[in-house]
Amino acid sequence: MLAFKNKNILFLNSKLILLQHNFKRFIIRNYTNNSYSRMSLDNCKKVAAYKAVDDFVRDGSKVGIGSGSTIKYAVDRIKELGLKNVICVPTSFQSTQLIVEAGLELSDLSRTPELDITIDGADEVDKDFNLIKGGGGCQLQEKIVAYSSKKLIIVADYTKESTELGENWKKGIPIEVVPMAYVPVMKKLESSSFGLSPKLRMAVNKAGPVVTDNGNFIIDAQFSKPLSNIPQLAIDIKMIPGVVETGLFVNMTKTAYFGQTDGTCKLKSI
């Protein structure tokens, strides 16, 4: 009788070990490296981009195409709708490739200097529609194209919406600088007049710093407390000799779409 019980216990233990092993494999396969979260965020980005294109892009529209992971879905939607005579102006090498691969009409600001809209992503959008952009290093051309448009429409997933800049985005303000000036610019940003913590952005798949499409470097200026008077801060940083452009976008948009996890899209507008 005792031997029989021991066999049952061993059998149950082996089954428990097998269940634990299978459960561990399931967790690793589905949830490690945030694969589940990334899938959800990609769907959120798609929802936002599709809704913005549906609301604003028409036959004959002249559209600035932003940069970043969300913009692929905007280009996909323009192609999918089969709209006629849509002219697309890119903000980076990436968006140029997206436009060409989709078979859309490619232009530039020398041929199409006035745009109806620009659809672009953002790293963060605060309650006053101040933006941090430039996580992908394209803020200079993004700002030029956006400024050439009647409207800048922001598309993003729900994590990019915040009350104050820095609430969700922890990598600082991207600042594009002329290479020869990056050291003095960093020293100025560290001074008491700014109180920022700048770091030269280093490349991942090459030795040395990130180089933008314009041949410049990127400084990420981190801040530990909420930014005050953002419009003035943007001006002050821009006035440092050697700074080409900042990732602070102020008074440039009044409309943002945020894709939600339930498949809906939140429209924020003023």
Short mmCIF file of C-alpha atoms in Angstrom, two decimals:
data_model
loop_
_atom_site.label_atom_id
_atom_site.label_comp_id
_atom_site.label_asym_id
_atom_site.label_seq_id
_atom_site.Cartn_x
_atom_site.Cartn_y
_atom_site.Cartn_z
CA MET A 1 0.00 0.00 0.00
CA LEU A 2 2.84 2.36 0.89
CA ALA A 3 4.63 1.55 -2.36
CA PHE A 4 1.44 2.34 -4.29
CA LYS A 5 1.11 5.72 -2.59
CA ASN A 6 4.74 6.52 -3.30
CA LYS A 7 4.23 5.72 -6.98
CA ASN A 8 1.22 8.05 -7.09
CA ILE A 9 3.20 10.82 -5.43
CA LEU A 10 6.06 10.39 -7.92
CA PHE A 11 3.58 10.41 -10.79
CA LEU A 12 1.91 13.61 -9.56
CA ASN A 13 5.30 15.26 -8.99
CA SER A 14 6.38 14.44 -12.55
CA LYS A 15 3.12 15.90 -13.90
CA LEU A 16 3.62 19.05 -11.82
CA ILE A 17 7.18 19.46 -13.10
CA LEU A 18 5.95 19.04 -16.68
CA LEU A 19 3.21 21.64 -16.16
CA GLN A 20 5.71 24.08 -14.66
CA HIS A 21 8.07 23.53 -17.59
CA ASN A 22 5.32 24.09 -20.17
CA PHE A 23 4.10 27.20 -18.36
CA LYS A 24 7.63 28.61 -18.31
CA ARG A 25 8.00 27.96 -22.03
CA PHE A 26 4.68 29.72 -22.65
CA ILE A 27 5.77 32.80 -20.68
CA ILE A 28 9.14 32.97 -22.43
CA ARG A 29 7.59 32.53 -25.86
CA ASN A 30 4.82 35.09 -25.41
CA TYR A 31 5.95 37.69 -22.92
CA THR A 32 9.72 37.99 -22.69
CA ASN A 33 11.40 41.00 -24.29
CA ASN A 34 8.02 42.74 -24.10
CA SER A 35 6.90 41.03 -27.33
CA TYR A 36 3.29 41.15 -26.19
CA SER A 37 3.59 44.84 -25.25
CA ARG A 38 5.25 45.68 -28.56
CA MET A 39 2.49 43.94 -30.46
CA SER A 40 -0.14 45.93 -28.56
CA LEU A 41 1.70 49.23 -29.10
CA ASP A 42 2.08 48.51 -32.81
CA ASN A 43 -1.68 48.04 -33.05
CA CYS A 44 -2.19 51.33 -31.19
CA LYS A 45 0.11 53.13 -33.62
CA LYS A 46 -1.74 51.63 -36.57
CA VAL A 47 -5.13 52.73 -35.23
CA ALA A 48 -3.91 56.32 -34.77
CA ALA A 49 -2.22 56.55 -38.17
CA TYR A 50 -5.18 55.07 -40.06
CA LYS A 51 -7.64 57.42 -38.36
CA ALA A 52 -5.55 60.52 -39.12
CA VAL A 53 -5.18 59.58 -42.79
CA ASP A 54 -8.92 58.86 -43.07
CA ASP A 55 -9.75 62.25 -41.56
CA PHE A 56 -7.29 64.47 -43.41
CA VAL A 57 -5.87 62.98 -46.61
CA ARG A 58 -7.91 63.43 -49.79
CA ASP A 59 -7.38 63.21 -53.56
CA GLY A 60 -4.81 65.84 -54.50
CA SER A 61 -3.51 66.35 -50.96
CA LYS A 62 0.06 67.53 -50.49
CA VAL A 63 1.29 65.59 -47.48
CA GLY A 64 4.42 65.80 -45.40
CA ILE A 65 5.43 62.31 -44.31
CA GLY A 66 7.08 62.20 -40.90
CA SER A 67 9.55 59.70 -39.53
CA GLY A 68 9.44 56.91 -36.99
CA SER A 69 7.69 53.63 -36.33
CA THR A 70 4.13 55.00 -36.53
CA ILE A 71 4.53 56.63 -39.93
CA LYS A 72 4.79 53.33 -41.78
CA TYR A 73 1.12 52.79 -41.02
CA ALA A 74 0.17 56.23 -42.35
CA VAL A 75 1.92 55.49 -45.64
CA ASP A 76 0.30 52.04 -45.77
CA ARG A 77 -3.13 53.63 -45.32
CA ILE A 78 -2.59 56.24 -48.04
CA LYS A 79 -1.62 53.46 -50.43
CA GLU A 80 -4.52 51.25 -49.32
CA LEU A 81 -7.11 53.98 -49.95
CA GLY A 82 -5.95 54.38 -53.55
CA LEU A 83 -6.23 58.16 -53.45
CA LYS A 84 -5.36 60.06 -56.62
CA ASN A 85 -2.66 62.69 -57.10
CA VAL A 86 -1.42 62.61 -53.51
CA ILE A 87 2.02 64.25 -53.34
CA CYS A 88 4.31 63.17 -50.50
CA VAL A 89 7.25 65.13 -49.09
CA PRO A 90 9.56 63.14 -46.76
CA THR A 91 11.28 64.25 -43.58
CA SER A 92 14.09 61.69 -43.61
CA PHE A 93 15.79 58.93 -45.56
CA GLN A 94 13.43 56.48 -43.84
CA SER A 95 10.26 58.24 -44.99
CA THR A 96 11.69 58.65 -48.50
CA GLN A 97 12.08 54.88 -48.67
CA LEU A 98 8.55 54.32 -47.35
CA ILE A 99 7.08 56.62 -50.00
CA VAL A 100 9.04 55.00 -52.83
CA GLU A 101 8.26 51.44 -51.70
CA ALA A 102 4.55 52.28 -51.51
CA GLY A 103 4.59 53.63 -55.06
CA LEU A 104 3.38 57.08 -53.98
CA GLU A 105 4.41 60.31 -55.67
CA LEU A 106 7.63 61.63 -54.14
CA SER A 107 8.40 65.34 -54.04
CA ASP A 108 10.44 67.80 -51.98
CA LEU A 109 10.08 71.34 -50.66
CA SER A 110 11.82 72.89 -53.65
CA ARG A 111 9.05 71.54 -55.91
CA THR A 112 6.23 71.48 -53.37
CA PRO A 113 6.96 74.26 -50.86
CA GLU A 114 3.43 74.48 -49.43
CA LEU A 115 1.78 71.41 -47.92
CA ASP A 116 -1.78 70.77 -46.78
CA ILE A 117 -0.78 68.64 -43.81
CA THR A 118 2.11 66.79 -42.27
CA ILE A 119 1.47 63.54 -40.43
CA ASP A 120 4.20 62.74 -37.94
CA GLY A 121 4.84 60.91 -34.70
CA ALA A 122 6.14 62.24 -31.39
CA ASP A 123 8.10 60.95 -28.44
CA GLU A 124 5.85 62.86 -26.04
CA VAL A 125 2.90 65.28 -26.17
CA ASP A 126 2.00 67.32 -23.09
CA LYS A 127 -1.32 68.89 -22.09
CA ASP A 128 -0.44 72.14 -23.92
CA PHE A 129 0.61 70.35 -27.13
CA ASN A 130 4.30 70.93 -26.55
CA LEU A 131 6.16 68.06 -28.19
CA ILE A 132 9.44 66.26 -27.76
CA LYS A 133 10.57 64.80 -31.07
CA GLY A 134 13.86 63.54 -32.38
CA GLY A 135 14.18 60.12 -30.81
CA GLY A 136 14.97 58.96 -34.33
CA GLY A 137 17.30 61.90 -34.98
CA CYS A 138 15.14 63.52 -37.68
CA GLN A 139 13.84 66.60 -35.86
CA LEU A 140 15.46 69.19 -38.14
CA GLN A 141 13.82 68.04 -41.36
CA GLU A 142 10.63 67.16 -39.47
CA LYS A 143 10.36 70.71 -38.17
CA ILE A 144 11.08 72.26 -41.57
CA VAL A 145 8.43 70.16 -43.30
CA ALA A 146 5.90 70.72 -40.50
CA TYR A 147 6.47 74.48 -40.67
CA SER A 148 5.74 74.33 -44.41
CA SER A 149 2.33 72.75 -43.75
CA LYS A 150 -1.05 74.22 -42.96
CA LYS A 151 -1.49 71.58 -40.24
CA LEU A 152 0.74 69.22 -38.31
CA ILE A 153 -1.14 66.09 -37.24
CA ILE A 154 0.49 63.93 -34.56
CA VAL A 155 -0.12 60.18 -34.50
CA ALA A 156 1.10 58.00 -31.64
CA ASP A 157 0.25 55.24 -29.23
CA TYR A 158 -1.30 56.07 -25.85
CA THR A 159 2.05 56.03 -23.99
CA LYS A 160 3.12 59.24 -25.73
CA GLU A 161 0.40 61.36 -24.09
CA SER A 162 1.39 63.04 -20.82
CA THR A 163 0.58 65.99 -18.59
CA GLU A 164 4.13 67.35 -18.58
CA LEU A 165 7.12 66.68 -20.80
CA GLY A 166 9.39 64.14 -19.17
CA GLU A 167 6.55 62.28 -17.50
CA ASN A 168 6.89 59.31 -19.85
CA TRP A 169 9.83 60.20 -22.11
CA LYS A 170 13.02 59.79 -20.07
CA LYS A 171 15.70 60.30 -22.73
CA GLY A 172 15.77 64.10 -22.70
CA ILE A 173 15.54 66.76 -25.39
CA PRO A 174 17.22 65.76 -28.67
CA ILE A 175 19.40 68.60 -29.93
CA GLU A 176 21.07 68.52 -33.34
CA VAL A 177 24.49 70.16 -33.34
CA VAL A 178 27.32 70.87 -35.76
CA PRO A 179 30.01 68.24 -35.00
CA MET A 180 32.78 70.73 -34.20
CA ALA A 181 30.56 72.42 -31.59
CA TYR A 182 29.25 69.49 -29.59
CA VAL A 183 31.66 69.88 -26.65
CA PRO A 184 31.07 73.63 -26.03
CA VAL A 185 27.33 73.14 -26.56
CA MET A 186 27.28 70.37 -23.95
CA LYS A 187 29.18 72.55 -21.49
CA LYS A 188 26.69 75.37 -22.00
CA LEU A 189 23.74 73.02 -21.48
CA GLU A 190 25.33 71.83 -18.22
CA SER A 191 25.71 75.39 -16.92
CA SER A 192 23.43 76.85 -14.26
CA SER A 193 21.48 78.81 -16.85
CA PHE A 194 20.09 75.54 -18.26
CA GLY A 195 20.78 72.85 -15.67
CA LEU A 196 20.48 70.00 -18.15
CA SER A 197 22.43 66.73 -18.31
CA PRO A 198 23.58 66.37 -21.93
CA LYS A 199 24.95 63.20 -23.49
CA LEU A 200 26.26 62.69 -27.01
CA ARG A 201 24.08 60.05 -28.65
CA MET A 202 26.20 57.08 -29.65
CA ALA A 203 25.44 54.74 -32.54
CA VAL A 204 24.45 51.13 -31.94
CA ASN A 205 25.66 49.39 -35.09
CA LYS A 206 28.72 51.54 -35.79
CA ALA A 207 31.59 52.96 -33.81
CA GLY A 208 31.18 56.56 -32.76
CA PRO A 209 28.24 58.94 -32.50
CA VAL A 210 24.96 58.96 -34.38
CA VAL A 211 25.20 61.08 -37.54
CA THR A 212 21.97 62.64 -38.81
CA ASP A 213 20.78 62.80 -42.42
CA ASN A 214 22.27 66.32 -42.41
CA GLY A 215 25.73 65.20 -41.24
CA ASN A 216 25.33 66.49 -37.69
CA PHE A 217 25.50 65.00 -34.17
CA ILE A 218 22.68 64.54 -31.66
CA ILE A 219 22.90 65.57 -28.01
CA ASP A 220 20.23 64.22 -25.66
CA ALA A 221 19.76 66.79 -22.90
CA GLN A 222 18.11 65.10 -19.94
CA PHE A 223 16.25 66.98 -17.22
CA SER A 224 15.40 65.85 -13.69
CA LYS A 225 12.58 68.28 -12.92
CA PRO A 226 9.63 69.57 -14.97
CA LEU A 227 10.55 72.06 -17.66
CA SER A 228 9.36 75.60 -17.07
CA ASN A 229 8.59 78.13 -19.81
CA ILE A 230 9.13 75.65 -22.62
CA PRO A 231 8.76 78.23 -25.44
CA GLN A 232 11.59 80.33 -23.98
CA LEU A 233 13.72 77.26 -23.31
CA ALA A 234 13.42 76.22 -26.95
CA ILE A 235 14.59 79.67 -28.04
CA ASP A 236 17.46 79.78 -25.56
CA ILE A 237 18.81 76.39 -26.63
CA LYS A 238 18.46 77.28 -30.30
CA MET A 239 20.49 80.46 -29.75
CA ILE A 240 23.57 78.55 -28.54
CA PRO A 241 26.15 78.76 -31.36
CA GLY A 242 26.50 75.34 -32.95
CA VAL A 243 22.93 74.24 -32.26
CA VAL A 244 21.14 73.50 -35.52
CA GLU A 245 17.72 72.57 -34.10
CA THR A 246 16.03 71.26 -30.97
CA GLY A 247 13.49 68.50 -30.49
CA LEU A 248 11.12 70.87 -28.70
CA PHE A 249 8.15 71.59 -30.96
CA VAL A 250 6.18 74.53 -29.54
CA ASN A 251 2.94 75.99 -30.95
CA MET A 252 3.18 73.77 -34.01
CA THR A 253 0.17 71.48 -33.64
CA LYS A 254 -3.32 71.44 -32.19
CA THR A 255 -4.33 67.90 -33.14
CA ALA A 256 -3.08 64.53 -31.95
CA TYR A 257 -4.38 60.98 -32.33
CA PHE A 258 -3.53 58.41 -29.67
CA GLY A 259 -4.25 54.74 -30.36
CA GLN A 260 -5.65 52.89 -27.33
CA THR A 261 -5.23 49.27 -26.25
CA ASP A 262 -8.93 48.55 -26.79
CA GLY A 263 -8.63 49.37 -30.50
CA THR A 264 -10.16 52.84 -30.26
CA CYS A 265 -8.47 56.13 -31.08
CA LYS A 266 -8.42 59.15 -28.77
CA LEU A 267 -8.52 62.50 -30.56
CA LYS A 268 -6.98 65.38 -28.66
CA SER A 269 -7.56 68.81 -30.18
CA ILE A 270 -7.67 72.46 -29.19
#
